[in-house]
Amino acid sequence: MGTLAGTAMDRQRRRLLQLGAGLNASALAMALGAHASVPSTAPAPRPSRDGRHDFDFYHGRWRVQNRRLRRRLAGNDDWDEFEARDECRPLLDGLGSIDHYTTAWNGGITGMALRLYRPQTRQWWVYWASDRDGVLEAPLIGGFADGIGVFTGLEAHEGRMLPSRATWSGIGSNHVQWEQALSPDDGRSWETNWVMQMTRIDT
């Protein structure tokens, strides 16, 4: 969902978010200049159907089993495993949703995911922020096809903006998987660094 960045990178992110609502993956990379090149796995072309209800399955409360890589893109295979809670509720009469994520792991983390659907492009824009730095991170953009949701963009890693991908799969009424990956080579290869298994909590 995100990594910490320095003050200069935070300024880049804020500048990115100010450039306007029409940015696509190529424009994101151009806005970041020398920090990144265009991911070769850019968001899929505009879907042919209206997907504004694609995240309805996630409304409610969830128990989250996390498996998170300790060091990214370092040839590391040590993982932290911990539990969290997530609650998702709809916004804007179905054109958005917001999550409240909490865990006691690593001193405690509170975060939020904000999803906004754009009917004109039929794509979801997904943003993340946490109490670690208070920064609304650059969005991941994408949608669902054949029961799989794929969202791509750029993410800060050790002073660079790298291609990032989030994937939703195994979607059921009471269970879903989310995973995040980074690419060190413009999308030719990917390293999964975070996997979440969500199980619905009865209300």
mmCIF file of C-alpha atoms in Angstrom:
data_model
loop_
_atom_site.group_PDB
_atom_site.id
_atom_site.type_symbol
_atom_site.label_atom_id
_atom_site.label_comp_id
_atom_site.label_asym_id
_atom_site.label_seq_id
_atom_site.Cartn_x
_atom_site.Cartn_y
_atom_site.Cartn_z
ATOM 1 C CA MET A 1 0.000 0.000 0.000
ATOM 2 C CA GLY A 2 2.864 2.299 0.252
ATOM 3 C CA THR A 3 6.323 3.138 1.528
ATOM 4 C CA LEU A 4 7.751 6.149 3.322
ATOM 5 C CA ALA A 5 9.567 8.829 1.305
ATOM 6 C CA GLY A 6 11.612 11.915 2.043
ATOM 7 C CA THR A 7 10.462 15.494 1.880
ATOM 8 C CA ALA A 8 11.538 15.938 -1.738
ATOM 9 C CA MET A 9 9.550 12.888 -2.821
ATOM 10 C CA ASP A 10 6.523 14.139 -0.861
ATOM 11 C CA ARG A 11 6.695 17.366 -2.834
ATOM 12 C CA GLN A 12 6.773 15.349 -6.044
ATOM 13 C CA ARG A 13 3.648 13.463 -4.992
ATOM 14 C CA ARG A 14 1.775 16.656 -4.083
ATOM 15 C CA ARG A 15 2.795 18.228 -7.410
ATOM 16 C CA LEU A 16 1.558 15.113 -9.170
ATOM 17 C CA LEU A 17 -1.856 15.318 -7.524
ATOM 18 C CA GLN A 18 -2.159 18.990 -8.478
ATOM 19 C CA LEU A 19 -1.606 18.416 -12.178
ATOM 20 C CA GLY A 20 -5.242 17.564 -12.803
ATOM 21 C CA ALA A 21 -7.820 14.867 -13.022
ATOM 22 C CA GLY A 22 -6.940 13.710 -16.538
ATOM 23 C CA LEU A 23 -3.547 12.131 -15.910
ATOM 24 C CA ASN A 24 -2.917 8.646 -17.236
ATOM 25 C CA ALA A 25 0.122 6.460 -16.598
ATOM 26 C CA SER A 26 2.241 8.203 -19.232
ATOM 27 C CA ALA A 27 1.409 11.614 -17.830
ATOM 28 C CA LEU A 28 2.280 10.425 -14.360
ATOM 29 C CA ALA A 29 5.734 9.466 -15.519
ATOM 30 C CA MET A 30 6.218 12.740 -17.402
ATOM 31 C CA ALA A 31 5.194 14.708 -14.307
ATOM 32 C CA LEU A 32 7.843 12.910 -12.290
ATOM 33 C CA GLY A 33 10.532 13.623 -14.869
ATOM 34 C CA ALA A 34 13.816 11.861 -14.216
ATOM 35 C CA HIS A 35 12.438 9.936 -11.261
ATOM 36 C CA ALA A 36 10.743 7.317 -13.428
ATOM 37 C CA SER A 37 10.045 6.042 -16.889
ATOM 38 C CA VAL A 38 6.702 4.894 -18.207
ATOM 39 C CA PRO A 39 5.676 1.445 -16.891
ATOM 40 C CA SER A 40 5.435 -0.995 -19.779
ATOM 41 C CA THR A 41 2.374 -2.491 -18.094
ATOM 42 C CA ALA A 42 0.248 0.668 -18.369
ATOM 43 C CA PRO A 43 -3.410 0.567 -17.291
ATOM 44 C CA ALA A 44 -5.639 -1.447 -19.609
ATOM 45 C CA PRO A 45 -7.604 0.350 -22.328
ATOM 46 C CA ARG A 46 -10.945 1.805 -21.377
ATOM 47 C CA PRO A 47 -13.309 -1.037 -20.398
ATOM 48 C CA SER A 48 -16.426 -1.484 -22.493
ATOM 49 C CA ARG A 49 -18.738 -1.716 -19.470
ATOM 50 C CA ASP A 50 -19.670 0.469 -16.519
ATOM 51 C CA GLY A 51 -17.651 -0.739 -13.516
ATOM 52 C CA ARG A 52 -18.875 1.626 -10.830
ATOM 53 C CA HIS A 53 -20.134 -1.301 -8.721
ATOM 54 C CA ASP A 54 -17.004 -3.435 -9.041
ATOM 55 C CA PHE A 55 -15.923 -2.732 -5.451
ATOM 56 C CA ASP A 56 -19.357 -3.293 -3.888
ATOM 57 C CA PHE A 57 -18.214 -6.775 -2.820
ATOM 58 C CA TYR A 58 -15.781 -5.169 -0.365
ATOM 59 C CA HIS A 59 -18.246 -3.037 1.578
ATOM 60 C CA GLY A 60 -18.244 -4.118 5.241
ATOM 61 C CA ARG A 61 -15.763 -5.265 7.876
ATOM 62 C CA TRP A 62 -12.819 -7.613 7.271
ATOM 63 C CA ARG A 63 -10.146 -9.509 9.178
ATOM 64 C CA VAL A 64 -6.853 -9.163 7.295
ATOM 65 C CA GLN A 65 -3.990 -11.654 7.411
ATOM 66 C CA ASN A 66 -0.926 -9.780 6.160
ATOM 67 C CA ARG A 67 2.303 -11.188 4.758
ATOM 68 C CA ARG A 68 4.772 -8.369 4.063
ATOM 69 C CA LEU A 69 8.292 -8.582 2.647
ATOM 70 C CA ARG A 70 10.791 -7.028 5.066
ATOM 71 C CA ARG A 71 13.064 -5.570 2.369
ATOM 72 C CA ARG A 72 11.904 -4.805 -1.132
ATOM 73 C CA LEU A 73 13.918 -5.441 -4.293
ATOM 74 C CA ALA A 74 16.892 -6.653 -2.255
ATOM 75 C CA GLY A 75 16.824 -10.391 -2.964
ATOM 76 C CA ASN A 76 15.227 -10.830 0.448
ATOM 77 C CA ASP A 77 12.880 -13.676 1.365
ATOM 78 C CA ASP A 78 12.061 -12.736 4.970
ATOM 79 C CA TRP A 79 8.413 -11.943 5.579
ATOM 80 C CA ASP A 80 6.512 -10.372 8.474
ATOM 81 C CA GLU A 81 3.094 -11.852 9.213
ATOM 82 C CA PHE A 82 0.507 -9.929 11.202
ATOM 83 C CA GLU A 83 -3.214 -9.299 11.539
ATOM 84 C CA ALA A 84 -5.207 -6.167 10.818
ATOM 85 C CA ARG A 85 -8.788 -4.967 10.521
ATOM 86 C CA ASP A 86 -10.298 -3.138 7.564
ATOM 87 C CA GLU A 87 -13.674 -1.527 7.113
ATOM 88 C CA CYS A 88 -14.957 -0.304 3.756
ATOM 89 C CA ARG A 89 -17.952 1.915 3.128
ATOM 90 C CA PRO A 90 -19.370 3.481 -0.057
ATOM 91 C CA LEU A 91 -19.112 7.138 -1.078
ATOM 92 C CA LEU A 92 -20.718 9.406 -3.678
ATOM 93 C CA ASP A 93 -23.702 7.136 -4.388
ATOM 94 C CA GLY A 94 -21.465 4.343 -5.636
ATOM 95 C CA LEU A 95 -18.759 6.345 -7.415
ATOM 96 C CA GLY A 96 -16.301 5.757 -4.600
ATOM 97 C CA SER A 97 -15.424 3.935 -1.411
ATOM 98 C CA ILE A 98 -13.141 4.488 1.554
ATOM 99 C CA ASP A 99 -11.366 1.996 3.837
ATOM 100 C CA HIS A 100 -10.201 2.364 7.423
ATOM 101 C CA TYR A 101 -7.237 0.027 8.015
ATOM 102 C CA THR A 102 -5.753 -0.572 11.479
ATOM 103 C CA THR A 103 -3.090 -2.889 12.873
ATOM 104 C CA ALA A 104 -1.050 -3.103 16.054
ATOM 105 C CA TRP A 105 1.952 -4.396 14.082
ATOM 106 C CA ASN A 106 5.212 -2.417 14.141
ATOM 107 C CA GLY A 107 4.018 0.078 16.729
ATOM 108 C CA GLY A 108 0.563 0.437 15.201
ATOM 109 C CA ILE A 109 -0.542 1.740 11.806
ATOM 110 C CA THR A 110 -3.745 3.500 10.776
ATOM 111 C CA GLY A 111 -4.353 3.938 7.078
ATOM 112 C CA MET A 112 -7.013 4.736 4.513
ATOM 113 C CA ALA A 113 -7.627 3.734 0.926
ATOM 114 C CA LEU A 114 -9.742 6.094 -1.164
ATOM 115 C CA ARG A 115 -11.213 4.776 -4.429
ATOM 116 C CA LEU A 116 -12.888 7.023 -6.986
ATOM 117 C CA TYR A 117 -14.534 5.786 -10.187
ATOM 118 C CA ARG A 118 -14.435 7.931 -13.318
ATOM 119 C CA PRO A 119 -17.419 7.181 -15.586
ATOM 120 C CA GLN A 120 -15.837 9.014 -18.520
ATOM 121 C CA THR A 121 -12.877 6.593 -18.649
ATOM 122 C CA ARG A 122 -14.506 3.685 -16.764
ATOM 123 C CA GLN A 123 -11.453 3.364 -14.543
ATOM 124 C CA TRP A 124 -10.884 3.380 -10.812
ATOM 125 C CA TRP A 125 -8.289 5.670 -9.232
ATOM 126 C CA VAL A 126 -7.057 4.279 -5.906
ATOM 127 C CA TYR A 127 -5.182 6.410 -3.349
ATOM 128 C CA TRP A 128 -3.480 5.459 -0.061
ATOM 129 C CA ALA A 129 -2.462 7.476 3.017
ATOM 130 C CA SER A 130 -1.374 6.504 6.532
ATOM 131 C CA ASP A 131 -0.512 8.064 9.860
ATOM 132 C CA ARG A 132 3.175 7.350 9.172
ATOM 133 C CA ASP A 133 3.578 10.445 6.981
ATOM 134 C CA GLY A 134 0.117 11.895 6.236
ATOM 135 C CA VAL A 135 0.825 11.912 2.479
ATOM 136 C CA LEU A 136 -1.856 11.050 -0.068
ATOM 137 C CA GLU A 137 0.171 8.863 -2.403
ATOM 138 C CA ALA A 138 0.083 8.848 -6.188
ATOM 139 C CA PRO A 139 -2.893 6.828 -7.487
ATOM 140 C CA LEU A 140 -3.014 3.350 -8.947
ATOM 141 C CA ILE A 141 -5.360 3.255 -11.949
ATOM 142 C CA GLY A 142 -7.242 0.330 -13.429
ATOM 143 C CA GLY A 143 -10.296 -1.883 -13.262
ATOM 144 C CA PHE A 144 -11.701 -5.406 -13.323
ATOM 145 C CA ALA A 145 -11.883 -8.028 -16.074
ATOM 146 C CA ASP A 146 -12.927 -11.663 -15.692
ATOM 147 C CA GLY A 147 -13.099 -11.349 -11.900
ATOM 148 C CA ILE A 148 -9.565 -9.955 -11.507
ATOM 149 C CA GLY A 149 -8.804 -6.333 -10.613
ATOM 150 C CA VAL A 150 -5.462 -4.877 -11.745
ATOM 151 C CA PHE A 151 -4.307 -1.363 -10.842
ATOM 152 C CA THR A 152 -0.982 0.153 -11.887
ATOM 153 C CA GLY A 153 0.946 3.348 -11.293
ATOM 154 C CA LEU A 154 4.148 4.597 -9.687
ATOM 155 C CA GLU A 155 5.410 4.281 -6.112
ATOM 156 C CA ALA A 156 8.332 5.763 -4.204
ATOM 157 C CA HIS A 157 11.166 3.363 -3.410
ATOM 158 C CA GLU A 158 14.563 4.494 -2.156
ATOM 159 C CA GLY A 159 14.408 7.863 -3.897
ATOM 160 C CA ARG A 160 12.945 6.598 -7.187
ATOM 161 C CA MET A 161 9.417 6.235 -8.512
ATOM 162 C CA LEU A 162 8.976 2.640 -9.706
ATOM 163 C CA PRO A 163 6.123 0.851 -11.479
ATOM 164 C CA SER A 164 3.680 -0.476 -8.902
ATOM 165 C CA ARG A 165 0.821 -2.947 -9.298
ATOM 166 C CA ALA A 166 -2.021 -4.035 -7.037
ATOM 167 C CA THR A 167 -4.131 -7.101 -7.858
ATOM 168 C CA TRP A 168 -7.464 -8.252 -6.407
ATOM 169 C CA SER A 169 -8.287 -11.929 -6.949
ATOM 170 C CA GLY A 170 -10.183 -14.865 -5.463
ATOM 171 C CA ILE A 171 -13.181 -12.623 -4.939
ATOM 172 C CA GLY A 172 -16.034 -14.214 -3.008
ATOM 173 C CA SER A 173 -18.769 -13.038 -0.692
ATOM 174 C CA ASN A 174 -16.636 -13.700 2.403
ATOM 175 C CA HIS A 175 -13.048 -13.830 1.149
ATOM 176 C CA VAL A 176 -10.708 -11.925 -1.191
ATOM 177 C CA GLN A 177 -6.978 -11.599 -1.795
ATOM 178 C CA TRP A 178 -5.037 -8.397 -2.443
ATOM 179 C CA GLU A 179 -1.375 -8.267 -3.367
ATOM 180 C CA GLN A 180 1.118 -5.554 -4.211
ATOM 181 C CA ALA A 181 4.206 -5.764 -6.431
ATOM 182 C CA LEU A 182 7.014 -3.456 -7.572
ATOM 183 C CA SER A 183 9.045 -3.618 -10.773
ATOM 184 C CA PRO A 184 12.733 -2.595 -10.914
ATOM 185 C CA ASP A 185 12.850 -2.748 -14.737
ATOM 186 C CA ASP A 186 9.842 -0.853 -16.122
ATOM 187 C CA GLY A 187 7.420 -3.747 -15.861
ATOM 188 C CA ARG A 188 9.494 -6.558 -17.356
ATOM 189 C CA SER A 189 9.607 -8.341 -13.991
ATOM 190 C CA TRP A 190 7.726 -7.937 -10.736
ATOM 191 C CA GLU A 191 8.426 -8.691 -7.089
ATOM 192 C CA THR A 192 5.407 -9.280 -4.847
ATOM 193 C CA ASN A 193 6.035 -7.539 -1.534
ATOM 194 C CA TRP A 194 2.705 -7.607 0.287
ATOM 195 C CA VAL A 195 -0.148 -10.117 0.308
ATOM 196 C CA MET A 196 -3.404 -9.716 2.227
ATOM 197 C CA GLN A 197 -5.979 -12.437 2.759
ATOM 198 C CA MET A 198 -9.274 -10.832 3.813
ATOM 199 C CA THR A 199 -12.093 -12.700 5.560
ATOM 200 C CA ARG A 200 -15.407 -11.006 6.196
ATOM 201 C CA ILE A 201 -16.449 -10.290 9.786
ATOM 202 C CA ASP A 202 -20.154 -10.746 10.426
ATOM 203 C CA THR A 203 -21.841 -7.572 11.650
#
